[in-house]
XYZ file of C-alpha atoms in Angstrom:
582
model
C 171.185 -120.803 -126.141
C 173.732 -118.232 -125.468
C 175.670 -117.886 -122.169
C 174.531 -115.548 -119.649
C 177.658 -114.508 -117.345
C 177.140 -114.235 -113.670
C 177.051 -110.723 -113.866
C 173.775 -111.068 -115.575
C 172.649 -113.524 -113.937
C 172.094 -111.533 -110.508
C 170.826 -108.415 -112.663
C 167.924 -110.398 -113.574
C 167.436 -112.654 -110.466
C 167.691 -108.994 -108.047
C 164.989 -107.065 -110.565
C 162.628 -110.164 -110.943
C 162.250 -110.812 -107.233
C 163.141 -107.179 -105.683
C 159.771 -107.660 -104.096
C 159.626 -111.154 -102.911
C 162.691 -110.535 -100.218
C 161.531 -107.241 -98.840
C 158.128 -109.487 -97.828
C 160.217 -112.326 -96.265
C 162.564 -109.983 -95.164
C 159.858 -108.192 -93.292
C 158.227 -111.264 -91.908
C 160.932 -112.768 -90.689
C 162.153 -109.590 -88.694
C 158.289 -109.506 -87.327
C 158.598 -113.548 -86.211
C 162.256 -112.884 -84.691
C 161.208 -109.556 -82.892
C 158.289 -112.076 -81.543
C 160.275 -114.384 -80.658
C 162.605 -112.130 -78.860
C 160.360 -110.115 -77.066
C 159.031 -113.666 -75.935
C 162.116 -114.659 -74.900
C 162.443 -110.950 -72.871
C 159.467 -111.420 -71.217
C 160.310 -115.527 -70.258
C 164.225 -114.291 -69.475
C 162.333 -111.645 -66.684
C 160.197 -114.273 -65.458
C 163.417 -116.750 -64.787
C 165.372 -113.908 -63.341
C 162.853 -112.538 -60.839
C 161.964 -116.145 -59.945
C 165.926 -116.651 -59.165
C 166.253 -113.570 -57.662
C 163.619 -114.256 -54.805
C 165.225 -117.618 -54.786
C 168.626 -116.603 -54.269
C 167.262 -114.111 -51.649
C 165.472 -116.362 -49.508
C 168.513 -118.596 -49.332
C 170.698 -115.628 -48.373
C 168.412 -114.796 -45.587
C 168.496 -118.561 -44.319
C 172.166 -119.117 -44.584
C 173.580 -115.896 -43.221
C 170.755 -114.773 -40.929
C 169.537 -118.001 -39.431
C 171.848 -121.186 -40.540
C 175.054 -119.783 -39.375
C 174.727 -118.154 -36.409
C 172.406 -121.399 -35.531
C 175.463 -123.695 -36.421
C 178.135 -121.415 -34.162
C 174.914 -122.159 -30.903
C 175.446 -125.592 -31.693
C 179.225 -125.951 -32.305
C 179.266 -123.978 -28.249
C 177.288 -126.730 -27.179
C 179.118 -129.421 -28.199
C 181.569 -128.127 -26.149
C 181.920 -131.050 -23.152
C 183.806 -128.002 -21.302
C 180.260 -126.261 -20.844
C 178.477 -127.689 -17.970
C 174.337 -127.556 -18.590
C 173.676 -124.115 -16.600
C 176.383 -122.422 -18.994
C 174.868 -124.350 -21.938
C 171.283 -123.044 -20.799
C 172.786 -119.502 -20.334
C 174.250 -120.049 -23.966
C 170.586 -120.360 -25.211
C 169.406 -117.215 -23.790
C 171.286 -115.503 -24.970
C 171.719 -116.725 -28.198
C 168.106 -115.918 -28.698
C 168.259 -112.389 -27.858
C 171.002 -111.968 -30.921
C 169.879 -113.301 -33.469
C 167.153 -111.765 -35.450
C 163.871 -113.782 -36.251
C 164.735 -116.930 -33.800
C 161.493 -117.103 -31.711
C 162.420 -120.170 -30.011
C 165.365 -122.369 -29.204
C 164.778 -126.035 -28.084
C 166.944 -129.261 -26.725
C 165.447 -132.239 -27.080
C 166.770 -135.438 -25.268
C 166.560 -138.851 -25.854
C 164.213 -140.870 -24.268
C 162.517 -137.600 -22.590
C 159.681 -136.454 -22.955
C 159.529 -132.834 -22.388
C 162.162 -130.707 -24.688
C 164.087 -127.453 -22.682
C 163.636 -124.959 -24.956
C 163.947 -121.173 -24.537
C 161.868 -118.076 -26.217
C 162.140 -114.685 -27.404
C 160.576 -112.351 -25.216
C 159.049 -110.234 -27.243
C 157.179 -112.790 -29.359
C 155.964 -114.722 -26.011
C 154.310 -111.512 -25.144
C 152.627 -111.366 -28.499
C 151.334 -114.682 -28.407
C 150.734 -113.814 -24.367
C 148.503 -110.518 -25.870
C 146.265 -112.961 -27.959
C 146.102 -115.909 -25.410
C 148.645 -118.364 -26.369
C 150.667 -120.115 -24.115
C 154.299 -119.676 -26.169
C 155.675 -122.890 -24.922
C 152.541 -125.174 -26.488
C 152.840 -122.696 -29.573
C 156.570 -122.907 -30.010
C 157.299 -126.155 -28.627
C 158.436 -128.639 -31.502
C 157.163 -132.446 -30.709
C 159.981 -134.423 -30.090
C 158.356 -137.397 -32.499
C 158.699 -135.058 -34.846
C 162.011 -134.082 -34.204
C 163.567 -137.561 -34.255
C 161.717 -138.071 -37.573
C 163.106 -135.062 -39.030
C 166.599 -136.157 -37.442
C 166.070 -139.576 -39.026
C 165.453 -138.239 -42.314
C 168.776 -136.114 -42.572
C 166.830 -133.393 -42.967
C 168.658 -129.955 -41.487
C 165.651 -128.220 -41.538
C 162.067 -128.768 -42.207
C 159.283 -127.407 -44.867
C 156.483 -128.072 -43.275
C 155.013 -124.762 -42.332
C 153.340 -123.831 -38.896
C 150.624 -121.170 -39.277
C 149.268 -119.283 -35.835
C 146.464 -117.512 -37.168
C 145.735 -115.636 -34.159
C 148.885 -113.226 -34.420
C 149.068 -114.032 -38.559
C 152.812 -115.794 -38.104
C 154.171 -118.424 -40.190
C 156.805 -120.734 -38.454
C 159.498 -122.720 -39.667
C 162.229 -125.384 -37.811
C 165.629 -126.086 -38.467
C 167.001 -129.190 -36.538
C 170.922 -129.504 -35.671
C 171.532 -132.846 -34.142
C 174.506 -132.343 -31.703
C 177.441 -134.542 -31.657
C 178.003 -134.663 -28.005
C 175.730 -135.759 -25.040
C 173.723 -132.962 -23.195
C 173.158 -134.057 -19.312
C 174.454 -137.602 -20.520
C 171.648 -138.087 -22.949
C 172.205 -137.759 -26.914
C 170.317 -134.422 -28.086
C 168.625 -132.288 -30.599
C 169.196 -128.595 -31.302
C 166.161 -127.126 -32.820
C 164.864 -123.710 -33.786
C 161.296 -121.663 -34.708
C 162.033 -119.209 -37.081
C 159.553 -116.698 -37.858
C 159.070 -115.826 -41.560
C 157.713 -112.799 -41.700
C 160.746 -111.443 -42.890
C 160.598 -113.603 -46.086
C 157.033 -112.804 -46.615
C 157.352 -108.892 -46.431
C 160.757 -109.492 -49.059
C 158.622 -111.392 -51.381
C 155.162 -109.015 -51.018
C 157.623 -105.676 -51.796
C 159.366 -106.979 -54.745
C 158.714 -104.756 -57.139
C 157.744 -107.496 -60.218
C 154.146 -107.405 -57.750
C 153.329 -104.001 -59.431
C 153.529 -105.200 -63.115
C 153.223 -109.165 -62.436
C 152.265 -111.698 -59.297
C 154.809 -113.655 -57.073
C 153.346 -116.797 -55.507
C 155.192 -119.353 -53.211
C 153.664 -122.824 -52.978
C 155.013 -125.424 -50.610
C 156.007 -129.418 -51.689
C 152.308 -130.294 -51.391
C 150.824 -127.790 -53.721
C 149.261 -125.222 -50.904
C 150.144 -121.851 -51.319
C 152.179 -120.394 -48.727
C 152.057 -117.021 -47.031
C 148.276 -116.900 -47.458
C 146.250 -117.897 -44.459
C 143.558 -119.378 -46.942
C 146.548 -122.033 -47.991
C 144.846 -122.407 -51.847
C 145.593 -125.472 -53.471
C 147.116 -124.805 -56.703
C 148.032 -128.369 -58.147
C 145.388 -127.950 -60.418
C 147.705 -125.058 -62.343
C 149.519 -126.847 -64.975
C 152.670 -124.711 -64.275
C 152.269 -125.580 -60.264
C 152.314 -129.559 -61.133
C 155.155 -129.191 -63.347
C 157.231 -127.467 -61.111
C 156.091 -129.850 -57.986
C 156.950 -132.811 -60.565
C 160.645 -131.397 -60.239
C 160.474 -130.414 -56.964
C 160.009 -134.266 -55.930
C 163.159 -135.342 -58.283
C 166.620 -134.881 -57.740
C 167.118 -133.089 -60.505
C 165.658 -129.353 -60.084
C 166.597 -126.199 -62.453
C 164.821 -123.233 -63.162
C 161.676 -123.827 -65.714
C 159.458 -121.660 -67.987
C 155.810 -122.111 -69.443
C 153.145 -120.483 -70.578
C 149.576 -121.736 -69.407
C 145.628 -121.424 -68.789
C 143.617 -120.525 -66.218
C 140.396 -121.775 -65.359
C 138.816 -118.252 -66.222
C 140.400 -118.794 -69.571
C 143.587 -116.201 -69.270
C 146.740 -117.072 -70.683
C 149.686 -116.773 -68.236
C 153.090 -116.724 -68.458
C 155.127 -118.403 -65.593
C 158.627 -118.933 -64.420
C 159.724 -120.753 -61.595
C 162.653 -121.588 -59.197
C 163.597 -124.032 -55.910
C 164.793 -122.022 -52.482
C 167.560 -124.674 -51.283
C 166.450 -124.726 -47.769
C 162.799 -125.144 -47.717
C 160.495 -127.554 -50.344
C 159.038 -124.918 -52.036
C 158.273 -123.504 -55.477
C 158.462 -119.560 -56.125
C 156.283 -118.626 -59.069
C 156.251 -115.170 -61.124
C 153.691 -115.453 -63.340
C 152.483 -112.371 -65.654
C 149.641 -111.930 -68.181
C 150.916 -113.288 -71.541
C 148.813 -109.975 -73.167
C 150.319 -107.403 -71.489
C 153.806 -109.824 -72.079
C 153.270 -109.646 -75.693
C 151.718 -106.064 -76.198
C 154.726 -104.750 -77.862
C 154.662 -107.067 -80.842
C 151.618 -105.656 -82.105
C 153.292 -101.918 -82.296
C 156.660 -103.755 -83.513
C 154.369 -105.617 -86.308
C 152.333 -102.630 -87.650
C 155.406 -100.535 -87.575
C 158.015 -103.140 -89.394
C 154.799 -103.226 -91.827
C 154.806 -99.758 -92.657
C 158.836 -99.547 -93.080
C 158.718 -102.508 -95.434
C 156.823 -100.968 -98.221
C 159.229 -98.067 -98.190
C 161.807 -100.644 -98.200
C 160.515 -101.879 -101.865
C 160.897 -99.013 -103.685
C 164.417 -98.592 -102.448
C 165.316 -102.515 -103.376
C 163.937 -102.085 -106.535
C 166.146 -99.138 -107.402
C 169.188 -100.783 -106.026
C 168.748 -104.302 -107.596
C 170.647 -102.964 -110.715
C 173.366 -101.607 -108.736
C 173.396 -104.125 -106.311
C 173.969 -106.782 -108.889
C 177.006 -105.227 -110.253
C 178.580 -104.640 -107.156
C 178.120 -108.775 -105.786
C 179.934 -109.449 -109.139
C 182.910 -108.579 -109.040
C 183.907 -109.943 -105.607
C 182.515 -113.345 -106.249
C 184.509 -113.356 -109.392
C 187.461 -112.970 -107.339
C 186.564 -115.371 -104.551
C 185.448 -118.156 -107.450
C 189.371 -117.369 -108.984
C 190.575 -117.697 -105.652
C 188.303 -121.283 -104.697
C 189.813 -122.138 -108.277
C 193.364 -121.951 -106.850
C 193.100 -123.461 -103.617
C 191.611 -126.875 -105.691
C 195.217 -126.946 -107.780
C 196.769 -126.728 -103.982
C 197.944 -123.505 -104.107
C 197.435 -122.058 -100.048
C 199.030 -118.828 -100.676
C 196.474 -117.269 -102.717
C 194.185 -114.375 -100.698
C 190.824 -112.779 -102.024
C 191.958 -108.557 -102.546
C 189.005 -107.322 -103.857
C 185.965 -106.421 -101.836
C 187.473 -107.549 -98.508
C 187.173 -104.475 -97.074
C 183.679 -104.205 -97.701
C 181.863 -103.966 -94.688
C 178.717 -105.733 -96.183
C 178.104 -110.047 -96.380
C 180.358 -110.009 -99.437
C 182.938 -108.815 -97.520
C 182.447 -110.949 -94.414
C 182.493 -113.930 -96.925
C 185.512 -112.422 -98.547
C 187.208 -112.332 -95.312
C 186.320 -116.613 -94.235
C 187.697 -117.152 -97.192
C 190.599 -116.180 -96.794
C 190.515 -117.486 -93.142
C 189.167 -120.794 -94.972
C 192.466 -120.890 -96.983
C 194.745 -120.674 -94.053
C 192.550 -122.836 -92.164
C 193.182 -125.638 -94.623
C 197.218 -124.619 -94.565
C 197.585 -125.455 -91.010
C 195.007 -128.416 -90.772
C 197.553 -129.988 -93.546
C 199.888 -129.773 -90.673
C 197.464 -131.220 -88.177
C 197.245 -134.501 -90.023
C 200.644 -134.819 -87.903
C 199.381 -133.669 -84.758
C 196.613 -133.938 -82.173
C 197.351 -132.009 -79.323
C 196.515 -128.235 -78.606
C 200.111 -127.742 -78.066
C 200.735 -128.715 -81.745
C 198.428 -125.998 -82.534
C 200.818 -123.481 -80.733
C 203.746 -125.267 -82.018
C 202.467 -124.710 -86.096
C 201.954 -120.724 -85.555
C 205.300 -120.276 -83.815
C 207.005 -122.339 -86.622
C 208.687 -120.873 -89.245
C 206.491 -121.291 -92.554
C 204.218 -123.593 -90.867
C 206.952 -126.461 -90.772
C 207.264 -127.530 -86.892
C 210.861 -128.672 -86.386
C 211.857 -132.138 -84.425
C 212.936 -131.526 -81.692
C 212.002 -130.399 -77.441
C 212.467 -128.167 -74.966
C 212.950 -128.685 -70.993
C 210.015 -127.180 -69.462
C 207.769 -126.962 -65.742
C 204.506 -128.717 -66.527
C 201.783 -130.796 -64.657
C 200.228 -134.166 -65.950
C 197.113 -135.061 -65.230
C 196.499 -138.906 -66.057
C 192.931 -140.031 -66.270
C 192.038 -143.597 -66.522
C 188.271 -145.281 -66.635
C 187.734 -148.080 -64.274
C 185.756 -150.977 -64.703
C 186.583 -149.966 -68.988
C 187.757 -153.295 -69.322
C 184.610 -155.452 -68.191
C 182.560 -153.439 -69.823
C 183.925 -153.790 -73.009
C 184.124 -157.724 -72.947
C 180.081 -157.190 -72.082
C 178.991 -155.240 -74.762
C 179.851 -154.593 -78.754
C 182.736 -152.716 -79.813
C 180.699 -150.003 -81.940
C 178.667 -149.698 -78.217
C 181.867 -149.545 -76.668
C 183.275 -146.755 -78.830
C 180.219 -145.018 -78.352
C 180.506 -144.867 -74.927
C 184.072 -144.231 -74.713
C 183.401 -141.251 -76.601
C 180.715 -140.360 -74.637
C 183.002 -140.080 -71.216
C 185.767 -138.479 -73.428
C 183.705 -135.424 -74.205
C 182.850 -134.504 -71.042
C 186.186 -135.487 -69.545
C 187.998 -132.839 -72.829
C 185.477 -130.542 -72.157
C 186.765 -129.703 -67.990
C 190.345 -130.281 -68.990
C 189.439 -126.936 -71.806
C 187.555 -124.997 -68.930
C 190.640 -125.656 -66.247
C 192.742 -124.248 -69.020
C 194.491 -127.441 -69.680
C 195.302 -129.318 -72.994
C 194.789 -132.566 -74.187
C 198.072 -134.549 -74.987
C 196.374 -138.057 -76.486
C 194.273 -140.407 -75.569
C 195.060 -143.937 -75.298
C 192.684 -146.471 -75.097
C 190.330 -145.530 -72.379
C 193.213 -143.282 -70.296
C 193.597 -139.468 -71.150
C 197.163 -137.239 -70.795
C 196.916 -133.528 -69.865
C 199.043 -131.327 -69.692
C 198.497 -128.015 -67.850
C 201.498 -124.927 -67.956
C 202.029 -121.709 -66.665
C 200.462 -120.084 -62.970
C 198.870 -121.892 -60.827
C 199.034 -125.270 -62.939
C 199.065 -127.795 -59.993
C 196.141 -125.785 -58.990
C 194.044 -126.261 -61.950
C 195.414 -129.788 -62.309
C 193.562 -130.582 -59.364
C 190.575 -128.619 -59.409
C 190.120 -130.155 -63.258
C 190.563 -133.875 -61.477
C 188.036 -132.769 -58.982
C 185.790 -131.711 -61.637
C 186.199 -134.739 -63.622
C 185.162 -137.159 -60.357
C 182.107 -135.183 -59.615
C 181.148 -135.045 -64.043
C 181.765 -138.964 -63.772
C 179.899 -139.451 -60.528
C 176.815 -137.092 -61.810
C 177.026 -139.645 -65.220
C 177.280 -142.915 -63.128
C 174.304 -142.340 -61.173
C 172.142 -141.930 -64.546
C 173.750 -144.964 -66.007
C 174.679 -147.362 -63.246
C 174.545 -150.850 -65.389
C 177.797 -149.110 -66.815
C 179.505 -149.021 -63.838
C 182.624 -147.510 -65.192
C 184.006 -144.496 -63.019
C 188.150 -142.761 -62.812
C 190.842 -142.647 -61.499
C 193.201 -139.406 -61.919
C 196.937 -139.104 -60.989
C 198.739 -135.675 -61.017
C 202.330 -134.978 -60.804
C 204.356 -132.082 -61.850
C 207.772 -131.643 -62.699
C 210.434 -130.696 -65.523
C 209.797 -132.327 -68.479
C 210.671 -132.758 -72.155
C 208.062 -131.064 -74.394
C 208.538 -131.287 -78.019
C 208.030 -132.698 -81.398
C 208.878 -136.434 -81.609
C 208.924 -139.024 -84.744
C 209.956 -138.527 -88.073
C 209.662 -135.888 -90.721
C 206.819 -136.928 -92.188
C 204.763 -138.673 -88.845
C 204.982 -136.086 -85.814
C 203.749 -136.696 -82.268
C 204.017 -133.415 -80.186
C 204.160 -134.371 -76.546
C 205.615 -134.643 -72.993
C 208.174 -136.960 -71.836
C 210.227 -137.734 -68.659
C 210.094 -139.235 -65.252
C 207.731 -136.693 -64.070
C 204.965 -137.467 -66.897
C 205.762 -141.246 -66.018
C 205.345 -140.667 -62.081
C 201.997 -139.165 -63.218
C 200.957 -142.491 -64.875
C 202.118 -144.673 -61.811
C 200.125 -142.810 -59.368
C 197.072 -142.718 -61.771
C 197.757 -146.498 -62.372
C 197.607 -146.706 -57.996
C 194.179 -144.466 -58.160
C 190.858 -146.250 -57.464
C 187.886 -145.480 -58.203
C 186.561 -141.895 -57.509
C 190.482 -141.145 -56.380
C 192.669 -138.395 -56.967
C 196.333 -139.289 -56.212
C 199.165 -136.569 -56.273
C 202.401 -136.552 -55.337
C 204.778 -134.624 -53.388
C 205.424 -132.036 -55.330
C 201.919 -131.533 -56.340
C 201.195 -131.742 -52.522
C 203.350 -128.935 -51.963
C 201.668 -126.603 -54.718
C 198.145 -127.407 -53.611
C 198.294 -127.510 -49.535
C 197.462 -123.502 -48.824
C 193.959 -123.731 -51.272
C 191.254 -123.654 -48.533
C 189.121 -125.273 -50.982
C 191.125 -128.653 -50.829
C 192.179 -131.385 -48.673
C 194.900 -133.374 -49.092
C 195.384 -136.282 -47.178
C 198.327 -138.473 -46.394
C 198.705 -141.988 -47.602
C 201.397 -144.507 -47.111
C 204.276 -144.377 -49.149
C 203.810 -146.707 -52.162
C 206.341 -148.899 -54.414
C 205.941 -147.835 -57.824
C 207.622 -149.361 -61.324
C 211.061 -147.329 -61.908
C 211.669 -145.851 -58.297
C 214.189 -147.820 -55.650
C 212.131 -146.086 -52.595
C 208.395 -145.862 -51.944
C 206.884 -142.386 -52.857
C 204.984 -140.570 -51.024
C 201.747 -140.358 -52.277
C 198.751 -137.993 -51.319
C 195.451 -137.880 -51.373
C 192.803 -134.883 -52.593
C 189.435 -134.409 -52.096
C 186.742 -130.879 -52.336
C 186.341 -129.477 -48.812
C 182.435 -129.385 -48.634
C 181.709 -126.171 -47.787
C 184.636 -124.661 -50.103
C 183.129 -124.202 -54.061
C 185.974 -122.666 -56.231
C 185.543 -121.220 -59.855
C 187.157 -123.108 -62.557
C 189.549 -120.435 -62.930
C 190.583 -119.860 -59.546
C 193.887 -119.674 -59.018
C-alpha cells in the first residue's frame, strides 16, 4: 500500500467531510448562543436581585442603623441626666427620616417611654388609632429579641388602616437609664423600601417579589403564601442556614408557566427578594439566533468546500515544521523555535506560538527541578542563560510563619495517606491567600508554611494575609470540627539574606537571618487562632484603621538574651479591607 504524506492526508480528510463540520459547526454555535443567552437572562436575574439587595441594606445602614447607633451611644452617656436623655429622643426623632417611634424599655417595668413622630401620630390620629398602642413595642417581646442577639427584628407589623408596614430595630444600652438596665428600640416605617422596590425598573419587563423567613409575601396586604413555589422553598431552605449566597432556577407554576427566578438575602431583615421573569420571553431570541445561524450555515458549505483544497495545503506546511521542531525537543535540544506560520493569525498559528512557549516552558522547568519557590522563578529569568548563580543578597523582607495546631494529634489518629490528604487540603487554601496578598511561598515543612512578602506595604499585607488565613481556617474548622486542627501565624520583618543556597547541582532559593528566625519563634509562641508580630512589624502596621494590635508581655525566646516584645493583631470589626490594600 503506498504511503500517503500528510499533505494528502488532510486534502482528502477536508474534501470528504467539508460538510459534516459546517453542520456541527452550526449546531454547536446554536447550543452555545443558547446557552449564553441563558446565562444573560439568569446573570440579569442575579444582578437585579443583588441590586435591590444591596439597596435595601444601604437604606438600613446609613439611613436608619447609624444615626440609631449615634441616639444610643448619647445615651449611654452617665453625664446625661433622664430629662436631657428624654429631650435627646425628641429630637432625635424629628431628624431622622422614616423613624416613627423611639422607645426605652426598662427592666422590670412595665410600661416602655417611648416618643413619636408627629406627623405619623396624626395619621394614625386621622384614621382612629391611638399611636402609642400602634407604635408601642411589647416589652416581652423586646427582651426576647434582646435575648436572641438579634439587632433588629423581621417580623413585620402591618396597620392596614393607613396601609404602613413597620419594622423594629432593638439597641440594648450598656449603661443604666433611671438606675434600671434598658432597651433602645425603634419603628421604622418601610414605605420607603416598598416604593424603591415597586419603581425598579426590572417591574416593566419582569416581577420583583419580597417574601419574609416564613414564606408570606411582604409588601402586599393580602400576605400570599408562596412556600408552595419551588424557587420560594429553596431560597427559604438557605435563608434558615448559615450559609446564604445568591441562587438561580428556573421553575413551574401552578398555571403551568415556566419561570425564571433569581434570588438574594437583605442582611438586616429575614427576607428573600425574588426577580422572576417569563422563561419565553427570556429565551425569545434563540429562536431568531437559530433560524438565522441556519440560514448562514448553508452558505457556509459552499465556501468550505471550495477552501478544503486550499485549506489543506496551507495546515501542511506549518505542522511539518512544528512535527521537525517536537522532533528536536525529544533529542533535548531547547533552543529550537517553530519560524514558519507563527505569524499566522489563525489556530495554526496560535499552536505555532505554545509551542514555542512549550519549548521554553520545559527549559526553565529543567531548572525548577532545583527550586520551589516563586522567587526561584524570578531568580531563573534574571539569570544569565537560565543558570541561577550561588549565592545572596541583603534585602528588607517580611516572614510570615504559619503553623497548624493540633497537626500532630491528628496525625497519630488517622492514616498517613488521610493525613497527606488533609494537609494538602489546608495548604491550598493557606497558598492560595498568601498569592492574593501578593506574597510568595518559600517551602513548606511539615505542616508549617514560610512566606515571604517584599516591596510597599509588605508588613501590611503580611498581616492582612495572616488575618485572612485565621478567618479561611476558622470558616474550614467549623465544617470539619472532628479535625480540630486550626493556626498559628508569626510575622516579623527585617534585613535578611535572600539567595540561592546548596550546591551546583541541588539549589534551595530562600531567606535566612535572625529576622526570618524571630519570625519562627513568635509563630512557635502563637496559639491557636493567633497572630503574633513583633516590634518592628508593630511599628509598620499601627496607623491601618482596619487593625488592632494589642500589647502582650515581653516573651523569652530561643537565641535572644532579653525578652521581646511581642504584639498582638486582630480585624477591627467594623473595618473590611481589600486584599490589596495598602
Amino acid at each position: 500500500m503506498p504511503r500517503l504524506t500528510l499533505r494528502w492526508k488532510l486534502l482528502l480528510f477536508a474534501a470528504a467531510i467539508a460538510v459534516l463540520p459546517i453542520l456541527v459547526a452550526a449546531r454547536t454555535m446554536i447550543r452555545i448562543g443558547e446557552d449564553e443567552l441563558k446565562s444573560t437572562a439568569n446573570d440579569q436575574l442575579l444582578a437585579v436581585a443583588g441590586e435591590v439587595t444591596r439597596e435595601i441594606n444601604d437604606v438600613f445602614e446609613r439611613s436608619w442603623l447609624g444615626p440609631l447607633v449615634l441616639i444610643r451611644n448619647a445615651l449611654d452617656d452617665e453625664r446625661l441626666g433622664v430629662q436631657e436623655k428624654i429631650a435627646l429622643l425628641t429630637l432625635g426623632i424629628a431628624d431622622i427620616a422614616d423613624i416613627v417611634a423611639l422607645q426605652i424599655t426598662l427592666e422590670g417595668a412595665d410600661l416602655p417611654l417611648i416618643v413619636t413622630q408627629d406627623e405619623f401620630s396624626q395619621r394614625l390620629r386621622g384614621v382612629g388609632l391611638d399611636p402609642l398602642t400602634t407604635l408601642r413595642v411589647p416589652p416581652v417581646k423586646i427582651w426576647a429579641l434582646r435575648r436572641s442577639g438579634d439587632a433588629y427584628d423581621g417580623d413585620l407589623a402591618y396597620v392596614p388602616d393607613t396601609d404602613d408596614w413597620l419594622a423594629t430595630v432593638v439597641l440594648p444600652l450598656r449603661s443604666t437609664f433611671a438606675g434600671a438596665g434598658a432597651v433602645l428600640s425603634a419603628r421604622i416605617d418601610l414605605n420607603r423600601l416598598r416604593q424603591l422596590i415597586a419603581g425598579n425598573p426590572f417591574t416593566r419587563t419582569g416581577s420583583l417579589m419580597v417574601v419574609d423567613r416564613d414564606g408570606q409575601e411582604v409588601f402586599t396586604p393580602e400576605r400570599r403564601d408562596r412556600r408552595g413555589e419551588a424557587i420560594v422553598a429553596e431560597a427559604l431552605g438557605q435563608l434558615a442556614s448559615t450559609s446564604r449566597s445568591l441562587g438561580v432556577a428556573p421553575y413551574v407554576r401552578a398555571d403551568g408557566e415556566v419561570v425564571l427566578g433569581a434570588y438574594a438575602f437583605p442582611r438586616p431583615f429575614r427576607w428573600v427578594v425574588l426577580a422572576m421573569r417569563p422563561q419565553a420571553d427570556a429565551y425569545a431570541a434563540v429562536q431568531k439566533m437559530t433560524q438565522s445561524l441556519l440560514l448562514w450555515g448553508a452558505a457556509g458549505l459552499g465556501v468550505a468546500i471550495l477552501g478544503a483544497v486550499a485549506l489543506a495545503f496551507a495546515i501542511s506546511r506549518p505542522i511539518l515544521e512544528i512535527d521537525r521542531v517536537a522532533a528536536e525537543v525529544g533529542r533535548g535540544n531547547f533552543a529550537v523555535r517553530v519560524v514558519r506560520g507563527i505569524r499566522a493569525k489563525d489556530e495554526i498559528g496560535d499552536l505555532a506560538r505554545r509551542m514555542n512557549e512549550m519549548v521554553v516552558g520545559l527549559g526553565e522547568r529543567l531548572q525548577l527541578e532545583k527550586f520551589v519557590s516563586g522567587g526561584t522563578m524570578a531568580a531563573i529569568r534574571r539569570s544569565r542563560q537560565g543558570v541561577v548563580p550561588l549565592g545572596g543578597t541583603r534585602r528588607r523582607a517580611t516572614m510570615l510563619f504559619c503553623d497548624i495546631r493540633g497537626y500532630t494529634a491528628f496525625a497519630e489518629r488517622h492514616e498517613p495517606a488521610v493525613v497527606v490528604e488533609v494537609l494538602n487540603f489546608y495548604f491550598q487554601h493557606l497558598a492560595r491567600l498568601v498569592q492574593t496578598h501578593r506574597g510568595d511561598i518559600d517551602k513548606f515543612a511539615g505542616d508549617q508554611i514560610l512566606a515571604v512578602f517584599t516591596g510597599e506595604a509588605a508588613e501590611r499585607r503580611a498581616v492582612r494575609c495572616a488575618l485572612a488565613m485565621q478567618a479561611a481556617m476558622a470558616g474550614l474548622g467549623a465544617d470539619r470540627p472532628s479535625w480540630n486542627l486550626a493556626i498559628g501565624v508569626g510575622v516579623n520583618a527585617g534585613e535578611v539574606v535572600m539567595g540561592a543556597m546548596g550546591s551546583a547541582d541541588r539549589m534551595d532559593y530562600t531567606v535566612l537571618g535572625d529576622a526570618v528566625n524571630l519570625a519562627a519563634r513568635l509563630c512557635g509562641q502563637a496559639g491557636r487562632g493567633q497572630i503574633l508580630v513583633s516590634q518592628t512589624v508593630r511599628a509598620e502596621i499601627a496607623s491601618s484603621p482596619d487593625l488592632v494590635v494589642e500589647p502582650l508581655a515581653p516573651v523569652r525566646l530561643k537565641g535572644k538574651q532579653e525578652p521581646v516584645p511581642v504584639y498582638q493583631v486582630r480585624a477591627r470589626p467594623e473595618v473590611a479591607p481589600g486584599p490589596h490594600e495598602a
